[in-house]
mmCIF file of C-alpha atoms in Angstrom:
data_model
loop_
_atom_site.group_PDB
_atom_site.id
_atom_site.type_symbol
_atom_site.label_atom_id
_atom_site.label_comp_id
_atom_site.label_asym_id
_atom_site.label_seq_id
_atom_site.Cartn_x
_atom_site.Cartn_y
_atom_site.Cartn_z
ATOM 1 C CA MET J 28 20.006 -9.276 41.644
ATOM 2 C CA VAL J 29 17.163 -7.838 39.511
ATOM 3 C CA GLY J 30 16.183 -5.517 42.319
ATOM 4 C CA GLY J 31 19.802 -4.270 42.520
ATOM 5 C CA ASN J 32 19.745 -3.443 38.783
ATOM 6 C CA LEU J 33 16.481 -1.585 39.147
ATOM 7 C CA PHE J 34 17.940 0.425 42.045
ATOM 8 C CA MET J 35 21.011 1.300 39.938
ATOM 9 C CA ALA J 36 18.915 2.321 36.985
ATOM 10 C CA SER J 37 16.766 4.479 39.310
ATOM 11 C CA ARG J 38 19.846 5.996 40.921
ATOM 12 C CA GLU J 39 21.355 6.738 37.482
ATOM 13 C CA ASP J 40 18.083 8.157 36.196
ATOM 14 C CA ASN J 41 17.780 10.388 39.291
ATOM 15 C CA PHE J 42 21.355 11.560 38.861
ATOM 16 C CA LEU J 43 20.826 12.448 35.246
ATOM 17 C CA THR J 44 17.500 14.140 35.821
ATOM 18 C CA ASP J 45 18.847 16.188 38.732
ATOM 19 C CA PHE J 46 22.023 16.962 36.841
ATOM 20 C CA TYR J 47 19.961 18.180 33.872
ATOM 21 C CA HIS J 48 17.631 20.332 35.882
ATOM 22 C CA LYS J 49 20.369 21.851 38.023
ATOM 23 C CA TYR J 50 22.976 22.566 35.390
ATOM 24 C CA HIS J 51 21.346 22.658 31.933
ATOM 25 C CA SER J 52 21.234 26.433 31.548
ATOM 26 C CA LYS J 53 24.887 26.737 32.702
ATOM 27 C CA PHE J 54 25.860 24.103 30.078
ATOM 28 C CA PHE J 55 23.796 25.769 27.408
ATOM 29 C CA LEU J 56 25.428 29.166 28.071
ATOM 30 C CA HIS J 57 28.868 27.471 28.012
ATOM 31 C CA ALA J 58 28.105 26.013 24.537
ATOM 32 C CA CYS J 59 26.632 29.350 23.359
ATOM 33 C CA ALA J 60 29.828 31.125 24.335
ATOM 34 C CA ILE J 61 31.809 28.721 22.132
ATOM 35 C CA LEU J 62 29.467 28.417 19.181
ATOM 36 C CA LYS J 63 27.804 31.815 19.164
ATOM 37 C CA ASP J 64 24.593 30.074 17.976
ATOM 38 C CA ARG J 65 21.706 28.885 20.073
ATOM 39 C CA ALA J 66 20.652 26.005 17.839
ATOM 40 C CA ASN J 67 24.116 24.505 17.574
ATOM 41 C CA ALA J 68 24.667 25.081 21.284
ATOM 42 C CA GLU J 69 21.578 23.003 22.124
ATOM 43 C CA VAL J 70 22.868 20.301 19.737
ATOM 44 C CA ALA J 71 26.238 20.343 21.557
ATOM 45 C CA VAL J 72 24.583 20.100 24.936
ATOM 46 C CA GLN J 73 22.323 17.212 23.753
ATOM 47 C CA GLU J 74 25.295 15.342 22.402
ATOM 48 C CA ALA J 75 27.122 15.889 25.624
ATOM 49 C CA TYR J 76 24.220 14.443 27.577
ATOM 50 C CA LEU J 77 24.317 11.366 25.278
ATOM 51 C CA VAL J 78 28.054 10.932 26.159
ATOM 52 C CA THR J 79 27.228 11.409 29.766
ATOM 53 C CA TRP J 80 24.482 8.746 29.635
ATOM 54 C CA LYS J 81 26.849 6.295 27.979
ATOM 55 C CA LYS J 82 29.528 6.875 30.670
ATOM 56 C CA ILE J 83 27.186 7.470 33.593
ATOM 57 C CA ASP J 84 29.271 5.360 36.048
ATOM 58 C CA GLU J 85 32.392 7.376 35.245
ATOM 59 C CA VAL J 86 30.541 10.695 35.587
ATOM 60 C CA MET J 87 28.857 9.745 38.837
ATOM 61 C CA ASN J 88 32.223 8.740 40.405
ATOM 62 C CA TYR J 89 34.112 11.753 39.006
ATOM 63 C CA GLU J 90 35.252 14.298 41.525
ATOM 64 C CA ASN J 91 33.644 17.184 39.626
ATOM 65 C CA PRO J 92 30.911 16.027 37.221
ATOM 66 C CA VAL J 93 30.206 19.655 36.069
ATOM 67 C CA ALA J 94 33.799 20.120 34.907
ATOM 68 C CA TRP J 95 33.676 16.723 33.173
ATOM 69 C CA MET J 96 30.520 17.801 31.308
ATOM 70 C CA LYS J 97 31.917 21.218 30.379
ATOM 71 C CA ARG J 98 34.909 19.442 28.826
ATOM 72 C CA VAL J 99 32.607 17.169 26.826
ATOM 73 C CA ILE J 100 30.625 20.213 25.700
ATOM 74 C CA GLU J 101 33.870 21.923 24.612
ATOM 75 C CA HIS J 102 34.948 18.907 22.566
ATOM 76 C CA THR J 103 31.480 18.521 21.053
ATOM 77 C CA SER J 104 31.296 22.261 20.213
ATOM 78 C CA LEU J 105 34.708 22.160 18.572
ATOM 79 C CA HIS J 106 33.580 19.174 16.523
ATOM 80 C CA ILE J 107 30.497 21.133 15.381
ATOM 81 C CA LEU J 108 32.629 24.115 14.457
ATOM 82 C CA ARG J 109 34.872 21.856 12.323
ATOM 83 C CA GLU J 110 31.791 20.366 10.634
ATOM 84 C CA LEU J 111 30.384 23.815 9.999
ATOM 85 C CA GLY J 112 33.699 24.918 8.422
ATOM 86 C CA ARG J 113 33.641 21.888 6.166
ATOM 87 C CA THR J 114 30.017 22.473 5.230
ATOM 88 C CA LYS J 115 30.639 26.106 4.327
ATOM 89 C CA ALA J 116 33.486 25.074 2.050
ATOM 90 C CA VAL J 117 31.255 22.696 0.018
ATOM 91 C CA LEU J 118 27.841 24.384 0.015
ATOM 92 C CA VAL J 119 26.753 26.589 -2.905
ATOM 93 C CA PRO J 120 24.320 29.357 -2.047
ATOM 94 C CA LEU J 121 20.747 28.311 -2.746
ATOM 95 C CA GLU J 122 20.187 31.365 -4.927
ATOM 96 C CA GLU J 123 22.813 30.045 -7.390
ATOM 97 C CA LEU J 124 21.008 26.685 -7.536
ATOM 98 C CA THR J 125 17.534 28.071 -8.004
ATOM 99 C CA PRO J 126 17.423 31.013 -10.309
ATOM 100 C CA ASN J 127 13.889 32.470 -10.623
ATOM 101 C CA ASN J 128 12.684 30.353 -7.718
ATOM 102 C CA GLU J 129 12.322 27.086 -9.694
ATOM 103 C CA PRO J 130 11.758 23.900 -7.794
ATOM 104 C CA THR J 131 14.911 21.987 -6.973
ATOM 105 C CA THR J 132 15.867 18.347 -6.953
ATOM 106 C CA MET J 133 16.955 19.020 -3.339
ATOM 107 C CA GLU J 134 13.243 19.196 -2.455
ATOM 108 C CA GLN J 135 12.623 15.904 -4.179
ATOM 109 C CA SER J 136 15.608 14.330 -2.411
ATOM 110 C CA ASP J 137 14.198 15.487 0.973
ATOM 111 C CA PHE J 138 10.960 13.576 0.245
ATOM 112 C CA GLU J 139 12.944 10.495 -0.885
ATOM 113 C CA LEU J 140 15.010 10.586 2.252
ATOM 114 C CA ARG J 141 11.843 10.946 4.400
ATOM 115 C CA ASP J 142 10.169 8.034 2.618
ATOM 116 C CA ARG J 143 13.269 5.874 3.028
ATOM 117 C CA CYS J 144 13.379 6.653 6.752
ATOM 118 C CA LEU J 145 9.679 5.840 7.140
ATOM 119 C CA GLN J 146 10.322 2.433 5.538
ATOM 120 C CA VAL J 147 12.697 1.687 8.468
ATOM 121 C CA ILE J 148 11.006 3.385 11.400
ATOM 122 C CA SER J 149 7.474 4.369 12.316
ATOM 123 C CA LYS J 150 6.047 7.827 11.898
ATOM 124 C CA ASP J 151 6.030 8.359 15.656
ATOM 125 C CA GLU J 152 9.746 7.330 15.873
ATOM 126 C CA PHE J 153 10.588 9.657 12.958
ATOM 127 C CA ASP J 154 8.742 12.619 14.558
ATOM 128 C CA PHE J 155 10.541 11.885 17.880
ATOM 129 C CA PHE J 156 13.892 11.718 16.026
ATOM 130 C CA LEU J 157 13.250 15.034 14.280
ATOM 131 C CA ARG J 158 12.143 16.860 17.433
ATOM 132 C CA ILE J 159 15.416 15.871 19.143
ATOM 133 C CA ALA J 160 17.642 16.273 16.067
ATOM 134 C CA TYR J 161 16.399 19.747 15.254
ATOM 135 C CA GLY J 162 16.481 20.842 18.925
ATOM 136 C CA GLN J 163 12.747 21.411 19.082
ATOM 137 C CA SER J 164 12.676 19.321 22.183
ATOM 138 C CA SER J 165 15.066 17.829 24.708
ATOM 139 C CA PHE J 166 15.498 14.286 26.022
ATOM 140 C CA VAL J 167 14.096 15.370 29.405
ATOM 141 C CA VAL J 168 10.951 16.843 27.906
ATOM 142 C CA GLU J 169 10.396 13.860 25.586
ATOM 143 C CA SER J 170 10.931 11.436 28.425
ATOM 144 C CA GLU J 171 8.294 13.196 30.508
ATOM 145 C CA GLN J 172 5.783 13.454 27.633
ATOM 146 C CA LEU J 173 6.283 9.747 26.721
ATOM 147 C CA GLY J 174 6.184 8.675 30.358
ATOM 148 C CA ILE J 175 9.513 6.892 30.116
ATOM 149 C CA THR J 176 12.807 7.277 32.023
ATOM 150 C CA LEU J 177 15.573 9.586 30.671
ATOM 151 C CA LYS J 178 17.787 6.566 30.113
ATOM 152 C CA THR J 179 15.054 4.834 28.042
ATOM 153 C CA CYS J 180 14.589 7.973 26.049
ATOM 154 C CA TYR J 181 18.330 8.131 25.297
ATOM 155 C CA LYS J 182 18.314 4.426 24.301
ATOM 156 C CA ARG J 183 15.242 4.929 22.044
ATOM 157 C CA PHE J 184 17.043 7.757 20.195
ATOM 158 C CA GLU J 185 20.156 5.706 19.880
ATOM 159 C CA ARG J 186 18.207 2.707 18.430
ATOM 160 C CA ILE J 187 16.487 4.973 15.893
ATOM 161 C CA CYS J 188 19.799 6.455 14.871
ATOM 162 C CA THR J 189 21.337 2.934 14.397
ATOM 163 C CA LYS J 190 18.342 1.888 12.261
ATOM 164 C CA LEU J 191 18.569 4.984 10.075
ATOM 165 C CA GLN J 192 22.364 4.675 9.614
ATOM 166 C CA LYS J 193 21.993 1.037 8.555
ATOM 167 C CA ALA J 194 19.238 1.888 6.130
ATOM 168 C CA LEU J 195 21.188 4.768 4.576
ATOM 169 C CA GLN J 196 24.385 2.710 4.026
#
């Protein structure tokens, strides 16, 4: 039974890795066409891969996994656009907040947030989280650098997110 689970995990990991290497640029261009922004497109694609990982059995058995993924990217991209619209409505330009380049409380709150995060997770986990969250790295690159499977990399990111969400509530 354990051997069967290892085989399944390996088959899923191989599928995800092959899927990523074969179609990533196609998915990225699809997201770029919708979002008109490279950074947000990378976020959309990363989020879509997380959904894919969570529903791997469904994707592997789907008639056309590429179409399935494109649909997820479209939904994710639309969500990002909605969030960007909400953010623009609430944000005040930084120049209005900081006349004459005075330091802001926003900078202090960034340090407080970082310190709070580091109370919950290690520095390595925090750096890993930031690299993925800011699109400086991808799950595939991180999994290769850490010497872990793609699925383990997704799971690690998900655990870190859960810890941070609980700490910030």
